[in-house]
PDB file of C-alpha atoms in Angstrom:
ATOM      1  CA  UNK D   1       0.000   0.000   0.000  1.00  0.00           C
ATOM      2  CA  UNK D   2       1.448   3.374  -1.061  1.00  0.00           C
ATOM      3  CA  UNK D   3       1.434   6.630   0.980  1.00  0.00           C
ATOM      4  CA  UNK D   4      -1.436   7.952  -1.500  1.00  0.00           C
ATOM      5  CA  UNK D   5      -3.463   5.033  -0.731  1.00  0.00           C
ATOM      6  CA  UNK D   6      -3.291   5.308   2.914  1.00  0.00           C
ATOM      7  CA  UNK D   7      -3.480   9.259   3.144  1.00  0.00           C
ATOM      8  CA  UNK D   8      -6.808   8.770   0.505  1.00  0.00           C
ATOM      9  CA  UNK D   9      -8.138   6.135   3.502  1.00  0.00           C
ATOM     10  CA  UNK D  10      -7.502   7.965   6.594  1.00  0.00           C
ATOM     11  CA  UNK D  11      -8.993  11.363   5.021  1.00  0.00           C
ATOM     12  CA  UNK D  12     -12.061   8.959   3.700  1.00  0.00           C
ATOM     13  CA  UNK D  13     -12.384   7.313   7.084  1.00  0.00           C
ATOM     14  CA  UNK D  14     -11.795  10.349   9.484  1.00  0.00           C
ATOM     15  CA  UNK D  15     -14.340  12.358   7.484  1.00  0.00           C
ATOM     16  CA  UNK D  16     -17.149   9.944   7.392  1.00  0.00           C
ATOM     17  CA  UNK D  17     -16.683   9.752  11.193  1.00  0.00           C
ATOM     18  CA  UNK D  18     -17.050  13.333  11.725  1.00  0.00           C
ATOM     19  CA  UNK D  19     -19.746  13.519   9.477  1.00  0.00           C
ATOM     20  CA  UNK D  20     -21.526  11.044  11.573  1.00  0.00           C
ATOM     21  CA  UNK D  21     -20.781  12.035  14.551  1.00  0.00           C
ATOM     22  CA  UNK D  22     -21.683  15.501  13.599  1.00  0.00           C
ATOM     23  CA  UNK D  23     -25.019  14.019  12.699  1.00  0.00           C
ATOM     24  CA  UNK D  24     -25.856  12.676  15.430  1.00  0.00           C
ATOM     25  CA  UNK D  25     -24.861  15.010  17.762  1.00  0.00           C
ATOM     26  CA  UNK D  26     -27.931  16.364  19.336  1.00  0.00           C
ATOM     27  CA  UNK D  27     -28.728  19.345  17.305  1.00  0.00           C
ATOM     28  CA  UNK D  28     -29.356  23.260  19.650  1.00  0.00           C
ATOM     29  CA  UNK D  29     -32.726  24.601  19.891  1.00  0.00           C
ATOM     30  CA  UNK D  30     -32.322  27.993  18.850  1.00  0.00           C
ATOM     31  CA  UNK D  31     -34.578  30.167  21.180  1.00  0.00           C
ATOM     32  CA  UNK D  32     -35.277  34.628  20.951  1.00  0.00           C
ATOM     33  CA  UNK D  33     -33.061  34.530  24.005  1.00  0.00           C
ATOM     34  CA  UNK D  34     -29.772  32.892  22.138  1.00  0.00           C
ATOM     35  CA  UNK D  35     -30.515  34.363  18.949  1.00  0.00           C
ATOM     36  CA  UNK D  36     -30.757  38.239  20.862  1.00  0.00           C
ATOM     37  CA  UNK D  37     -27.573  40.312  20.345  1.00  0.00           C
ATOM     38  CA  UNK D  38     -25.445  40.604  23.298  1.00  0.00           C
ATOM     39  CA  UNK D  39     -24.431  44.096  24.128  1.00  0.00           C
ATOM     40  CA  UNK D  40     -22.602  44.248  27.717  1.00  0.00           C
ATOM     41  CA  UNK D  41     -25.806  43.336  29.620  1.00  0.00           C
ATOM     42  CA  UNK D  42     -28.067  46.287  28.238  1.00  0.00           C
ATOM     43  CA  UNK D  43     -30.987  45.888  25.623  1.00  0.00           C
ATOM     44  CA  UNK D  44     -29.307  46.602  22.457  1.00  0.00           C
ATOM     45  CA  UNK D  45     -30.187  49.999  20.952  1.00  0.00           C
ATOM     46  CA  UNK D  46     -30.738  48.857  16.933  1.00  0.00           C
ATOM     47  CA  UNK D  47     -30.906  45.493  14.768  1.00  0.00           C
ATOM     48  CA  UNK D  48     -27.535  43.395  14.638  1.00  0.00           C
ATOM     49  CA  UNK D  49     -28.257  42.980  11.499  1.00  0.00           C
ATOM     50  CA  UNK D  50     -28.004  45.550   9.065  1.00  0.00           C
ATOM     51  CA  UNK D  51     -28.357  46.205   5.209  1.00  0.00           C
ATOM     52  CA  UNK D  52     -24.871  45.344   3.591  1.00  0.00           C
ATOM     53  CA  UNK D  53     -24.764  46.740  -0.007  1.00  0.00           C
ATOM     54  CA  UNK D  54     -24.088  44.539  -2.476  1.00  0.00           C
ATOM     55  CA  UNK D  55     -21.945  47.275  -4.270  1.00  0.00           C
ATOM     56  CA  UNK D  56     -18.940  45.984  -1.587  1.00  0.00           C
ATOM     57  CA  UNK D  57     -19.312  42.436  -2.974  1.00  0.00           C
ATOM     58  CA  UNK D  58     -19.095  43.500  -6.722  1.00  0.00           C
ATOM     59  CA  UNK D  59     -15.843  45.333  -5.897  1.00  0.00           C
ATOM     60  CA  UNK D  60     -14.435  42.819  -3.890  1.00  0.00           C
ATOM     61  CA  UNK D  61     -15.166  40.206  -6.841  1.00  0.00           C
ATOM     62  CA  UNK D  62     -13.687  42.401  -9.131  1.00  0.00           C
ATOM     63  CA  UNK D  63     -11.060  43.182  -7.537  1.00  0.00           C
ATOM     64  CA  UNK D  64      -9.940  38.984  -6.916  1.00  0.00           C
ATOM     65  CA  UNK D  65     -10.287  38.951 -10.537  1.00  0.00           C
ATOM     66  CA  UNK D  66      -8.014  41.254 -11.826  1.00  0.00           C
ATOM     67  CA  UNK D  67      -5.979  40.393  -9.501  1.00  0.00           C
ATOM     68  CA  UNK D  68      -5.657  36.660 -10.102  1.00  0.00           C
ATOM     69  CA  UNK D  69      -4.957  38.083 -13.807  1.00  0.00           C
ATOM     70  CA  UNK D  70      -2.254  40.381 -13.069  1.00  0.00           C
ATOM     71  CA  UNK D  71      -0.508  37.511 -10.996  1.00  0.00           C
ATOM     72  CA  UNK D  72      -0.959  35.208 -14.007  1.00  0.00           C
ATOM     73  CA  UNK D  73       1.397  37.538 -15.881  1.00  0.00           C
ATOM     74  CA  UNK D  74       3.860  37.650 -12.730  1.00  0.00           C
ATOM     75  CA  UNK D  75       6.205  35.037 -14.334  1.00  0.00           C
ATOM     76  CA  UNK D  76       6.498  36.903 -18.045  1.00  0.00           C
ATOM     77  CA  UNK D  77       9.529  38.541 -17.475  1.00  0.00           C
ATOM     78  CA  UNK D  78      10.795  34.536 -17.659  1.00  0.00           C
ATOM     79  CA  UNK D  79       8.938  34.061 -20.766  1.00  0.00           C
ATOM     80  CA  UNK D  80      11.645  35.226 -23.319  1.00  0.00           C
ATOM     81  CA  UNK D  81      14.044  32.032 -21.449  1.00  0.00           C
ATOM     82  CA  UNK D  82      11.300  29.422 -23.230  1.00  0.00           C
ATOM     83  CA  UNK D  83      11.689  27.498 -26.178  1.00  0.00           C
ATOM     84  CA  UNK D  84       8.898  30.175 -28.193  1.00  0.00           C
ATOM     85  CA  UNK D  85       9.472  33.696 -26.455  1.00  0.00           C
ATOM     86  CA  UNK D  86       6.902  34.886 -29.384  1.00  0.00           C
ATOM     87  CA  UNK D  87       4.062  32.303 -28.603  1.00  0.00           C
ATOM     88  CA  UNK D  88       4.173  33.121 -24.801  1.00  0.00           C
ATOM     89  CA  UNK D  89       4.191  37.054 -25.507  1.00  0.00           C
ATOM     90  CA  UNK D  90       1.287  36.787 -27.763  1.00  0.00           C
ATOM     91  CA  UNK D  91      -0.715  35.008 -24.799  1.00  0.00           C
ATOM     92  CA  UNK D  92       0.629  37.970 -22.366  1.00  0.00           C
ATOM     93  CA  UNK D  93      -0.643  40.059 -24.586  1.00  0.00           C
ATOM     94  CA  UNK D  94      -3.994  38.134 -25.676  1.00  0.00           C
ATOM     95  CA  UNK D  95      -4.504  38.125 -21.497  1.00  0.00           C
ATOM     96  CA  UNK D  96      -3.950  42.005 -21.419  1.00  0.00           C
ATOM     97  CA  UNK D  97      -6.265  42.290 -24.116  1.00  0.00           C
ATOM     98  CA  UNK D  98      -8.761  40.777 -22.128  1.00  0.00           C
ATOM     99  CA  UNK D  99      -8.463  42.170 -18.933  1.00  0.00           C
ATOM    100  CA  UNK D 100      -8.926  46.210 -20.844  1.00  0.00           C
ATOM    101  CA  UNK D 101     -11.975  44.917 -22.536  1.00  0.00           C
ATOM    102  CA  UNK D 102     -13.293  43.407 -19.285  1.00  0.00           C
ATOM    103  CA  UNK D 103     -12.458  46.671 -17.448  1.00  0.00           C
ATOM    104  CA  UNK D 104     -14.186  49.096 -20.402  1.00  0.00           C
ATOM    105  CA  UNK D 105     -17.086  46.640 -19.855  1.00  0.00           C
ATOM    106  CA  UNK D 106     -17.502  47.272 -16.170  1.00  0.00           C
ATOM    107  CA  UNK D 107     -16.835  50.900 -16.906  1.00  0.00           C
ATOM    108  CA  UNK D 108     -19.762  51.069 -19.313  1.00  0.00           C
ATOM    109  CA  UNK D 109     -21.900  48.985 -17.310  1.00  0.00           C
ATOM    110  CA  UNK D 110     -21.434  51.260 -14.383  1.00  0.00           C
ATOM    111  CA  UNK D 111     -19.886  48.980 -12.348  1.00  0.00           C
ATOM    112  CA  UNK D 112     -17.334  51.109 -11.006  1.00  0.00           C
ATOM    113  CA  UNK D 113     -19.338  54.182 -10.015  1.00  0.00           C
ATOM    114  CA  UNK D 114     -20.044  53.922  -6.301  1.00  0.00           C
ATOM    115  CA  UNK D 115     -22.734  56.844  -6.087  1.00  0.00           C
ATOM    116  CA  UNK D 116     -25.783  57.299  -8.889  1.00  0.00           C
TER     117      UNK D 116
END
C-alpha cells in the first residue's frame, strides 16, 4: 500500500466519522433569548443585522479577478528564457487584451461608479 493510498483512507475514514458524529450530535434549539444580540448586559439599541450593499461584494469580486490576472502575468519577465518567447508574448498580450476589454465593460456597465 502506497502513501497515496493510505493518506486517501484515513482522510475517507476520518471524514465519514465526523460527518456522523456531527449528525448525530444532538442538534441546539435555537430560542429569541440565544438568537438576541449581546451588548454588555443592556438591551441593544438597533438590529444586529443591518443592510450590507451589495456594491462591496461587486468590488471585492472584481477586484480577486483582476488580480488573479495580473498575478498570471507575474512570471512573463521569464517568458523570453522558453523554447517560443513569441508564442508566450502573444498570450501575455492576448490576457492584457482581455483584462482592458473586461475593465471598459464594467466601466460602461457602471460597475465602477459607487454613487448614482
Amino acid at each position: 500500500m502506497n502513501l497515496t493510498l493510505a493518506l486517501l483512507i484515513i482522510t475517507l475514514a476520518l471524514s465519514s466519522v465526523l460527518a456522523v458524529v456531527s449528525f448525530w450530535l444532538p442538534q441546539m434549539s435555537p430560542d429569541a433569548e440565544k438568537l438576541s444580540p449581546y451588548e454588555c448586559g443592556f438591551d441593544p439599541l438597533g438590529s444586529a443585522r443591518l443592510p450590507f450593499s451589495l456594491r462591496f461584494f461587486l468590488i471585492a469580486i472584481l477586484f480577486l479577478l483582476f488580480d488573479l490576472e495580473i498575478a498570471l502575468l507575474l512570471p512573463l519577465p521569464w517568458g523570453d528564457q522558453l523554447s517560443s518567447p513569441a508564442g508566450t508574448f502573444f498570450w501575455a498580450t492576448m490576457v492584457l487584451i482581455l483584462l482592458t476589454l473586461g475593465l471598459i465593460y464594467e466601466w460602461t456597465q457602471g460597475g465602477l461608479e459607487w454613487a448614482e
